[in-house]
Amino acid sequence: MITFFEKSKIFHLETKHTSYVIKLWQGEYPMHVYWGKHVRGGALDWYIESPYRRRERITNARAGTPQFTKEYWPFEYPCYGTSDFRPPAFRSCDENGREVLNPRYASYRILEGKPSLDGLPHVYTEDGDAVQTLEIELVDELSGLRIFLVYNVFEKYDVITRHTRFQGGGGVQNLEIACSMSLDFKQSPKQMLQLSGTALRERHIIRRTLEQGTMSIESTRGISSHQQNPFVALVNDDTTEEQGDAYGINLVYSSSFLASVHLDMYKSARVQIGVNPLNFGWKLGEGEIFTTPEAVLVYSDRGLGEMSRRFHRIYRDRLCRGSYRDKERPVLLNTWEASYFDINYDTVMQYARQAKDLGIELVVVDDGWFGHRDGEDSSLGDWEVNELKFPGGFKRLAEELKEMGLGLGIWVEPEMVSPDSELYRRHPDWCVHIEGYIRTEWRNQLVLDLSRKEVADYVLEQLIHLLDSAEISYVKWDCNRRLTECGSEALGRERQREFHHRYMLGLYYILENLNRRFPNMLFENCASGGGRFDPGMLYYFPQTWASDNSDGYARLKIQYGTSLCYPNVAITAHISDVPNAQLGRTTSLEFREHVCEGFNLGYELNLMHLSEKEKESTKAFISRYHEMSELVRTGDFYRLKSPFKSEEAAWMLLAEDGSKLAVWYFKGQAVGEEAYFGLKLAGLDAEADYVCLEDGRVYGGDTLMNAGLNIPWDGKDYFSCMWRFERQ
Ligand code: GLA
């Protein structure tokens, strides 16, 4: 709910458990008053009156007069070039090179529901959702530039989304910085949490203590990146999984971004997230509009666990789309680690027969099926089935798989072009490049310039043609390189800095049209593993390949970190062969099953290599997974032990109605003669009893949460176990 208190000029944005409060200070500037646990907002008037230390300076200075010093005040969307010396939320330069602006409050409106963000992924509403929108309009009198701060309040989900809309005034403005959101904490949390790493090591959790100055994370690669996820959380020293403040901010965007926390001289934090200014610029003519990507804000007073569960619920229900949003996802077999580029009809059919026998539902033909693609060095862009490898094309394959009761999935990498391809020979100018400069190749490939409408349309048409050519029910969309030598001939001299963002708009345009055209297709996102695991992609792909690292032990950290803001059903986890292809490590099949079981399950191995015993246990495991899949799709996730703290990891999934749960425990490397303790569960009803399906014993909820479960560890490396319970 959004309430405006006329007398105090306070906006109170209320979700079920949280409050976000803004005050129009002396009718001039929207100031940040409060974000946190729910309070009665109208009563917060006093809170802002002593924002920072320099009382004598601020009490007498009226907003909008020369005596008013902005750096002492907590702004909702601070500008550049006047008396606020902290990082600005936006900066713009007019035709005369002037960068000073002073936008002041002009109007507000409160709307029912949430208008969509044209061309950009966003959290959406459905009929019956209690969602309201607040738009605060700021105007810079001299230039006529108008800025709309947009807040959407998702009451039931305990989520607020924010973005900013710029509208050009009289002359031309060149936007240089345009954050999606900015917020000044009066009392700053003490630490910043980020999800960092690289390929094969995505989204490891890092917690840093905030000090005076700026701490930031960014991507400059044109993809959200393996290196930094567009997510930050502010937490306190004592914030744990189950208690303490956690402020999570996630950007619904898949390209270069910047997220920063600036601690000023009074240790008050300014947190910001948005498109990375390093790769950004936008020319705004009179009346023209620029809309920033959306940021999702989640506060929890019950630690990181509840913050994650709030992200998970809204992402599952109101960010993911397509018929698979509400459906069980098929257990699939992907051919990549089994065959790499050496794939053909006979091999796929051989895998398929075995897969069917084990209970697998869909076979994905990964890379190598098109053009003359026998390795990494050719054919991207030529999306025609190689009939020598697949006689009769996908039509025949899909029909035969269907007869066996299996679906067909395919791998594509539509943003790319190989220099050795028909497409490149026909259109050498269609790739991203700057004339006269080297065209850096990455995995021997270049990127198509999707900022150009005709190129984006061509890619879209090719895909529609391909997906119409056979009964294909799943698409794995890959992206194996970053943007370099950026610019576009189509943009003209003054708009070159718009390239990065326009590339992403072009990609979103293709993805939106594909989603509309194929609402029953299961789209999976991939970028050399998890290089573009972000909420922007979740809008078009309800699941993402978390990492090209499929080693069970390494996956503990990757999946644990990813779960900070992304739901289990969106995180695909495949059981692969041993020794593991990436790391050479051997873990038991059971260990690998347990690692994947609480997530979106698939297989990525040569099934012929399984022993008869392993085939039997795989069959049993897949049938157990089907019983579990509802829990994976809708359950609440609790992280019980962090693999970032010790060699142990544990997590559990609890049904929304509390009737069922499953718990997984993992031990990594053993040292020898170690003491180990009970595994305490969370989120249960202390008064209720739970029967364990594994041993038939009945445990009290209080016992499970306070004394915990006994771990039957055998003292060896890579041990795991799993329990299921039903509430009595
Ligand atoms: C990327 C993906 C892999 C696989 C290969 C195919 O590396 O992450 O899963 O699809 O491409 O070339």
Short mmCIF file of N, CA and C and ligand atoms in Angstrom, two decimals, residues 336 366-367 411 443 476 478 480 526 528-529 545 548, ligand 1:
data_model
loop_
_atom_site.label_atom_id
_atom_site.label_comp_id
_atom_site.label_asym_id
_atom_site.label_seq_id
_atom_site.Cartn_x
_atom_site.Cartn_y
_atom_site.Cartn_z
N TRP A 336 26.31 -32.63 -24.29
CA TRP A 336 27.60 -31.94 -24.35
C TRP A 336 28.75 -32.73 -23.71
N ASP A 366 23.18 -30.76 -27.96
CA ASP A 366 23.98 -29.55 -27.70
C ASP A 366 24.74 -29.17 -28.96
N ASP A 367 25.82 -28.47 -28.83
CA ASP A 367 26.59 -27.92 -29.94
C ASP A 367 26.98 -29.01 -30.96
N TRP A 411 20.46 -26.89 -28.79
CA TRP A 411 21.37 -25.82 -28.37
C TRP A 411 21.51 -24.82 -29.51
N ARG A 443 36.80 -17.48 -28.61
CA ARG A 443 36.36 -18.82 -29.03
C ARG A 443 36.11 -18.82 -30.54
N LYS A 476 18.27 -24.40 -25.53
CA LYS A 476 19.35 -23.88 -24.66
C LYS A 476 20.04 -22.78 -25.45
N ASP A 478 22.84 -20.13 -25.78
CA ASP A 478 24.17 -19.91 -25.23
C ASP A 478 24.74 -18.56 -25.68
N ASN A 480 28.78 -17.32 -25.75
CA ASN A 480 30.12 -17.68 -25.31
C ASN A 480 31.18 -16.61 -25.48
N CYS A 526 22.12 -19.73 -20.92
CA CYS A 526 23.47 -20.20 -20.64
C CYS A 526 24.43 -19.18 -21.23
N SER A 528 28.50 -19.54 -21.44
CA SER A 528 29.68 -20.28 -20.99
C SER A 528 29.44 -20.71 -19.54
N GLY A 529 28.35 -21.38 -19.31
CA GLY A 529 27.93 -21.68 -17.94
C GLY A 529 27.07 -20.54 -17.44
N TRP A 545 21.56 -22.41 -16.81
CA TRP A 545 22.65 -23.34 -16.54
C TRP A 545 23.64 -22.62 -15.63
N ASP A 548 29.51 -24.15 -16.10
CA ASP A 548 30.10 -25.26 -16.87
C ASP A 548 30.90 -26.18 -15.96
C1 GLA B 1 29.24 -23.41 -23.63
C2 GLA B 1 28.20 -23.97 -22.69
C3 GLA B 1 28.31 -25.48 -22.64
C4 GLA B 1 28.17 -26.06 -24.01
C5 GLA B 1 29.16 -25.42 -24.95
C6 GLA B 1 28.92 -25.83 -26.39
O1 GLA B 1 30.52 -23.56 -23.14
O2 GLA B 1 28.33 -23.41 -21.43
O3 GLA B 1 27.35 -26.01 -21.77
O4 GLA B 1 26.86 -25.85 -24.47
O5 GLA B 1 29.13 -24.02 -24.91
O6 GLA B 1 29.83 -25.28 -27.25
#
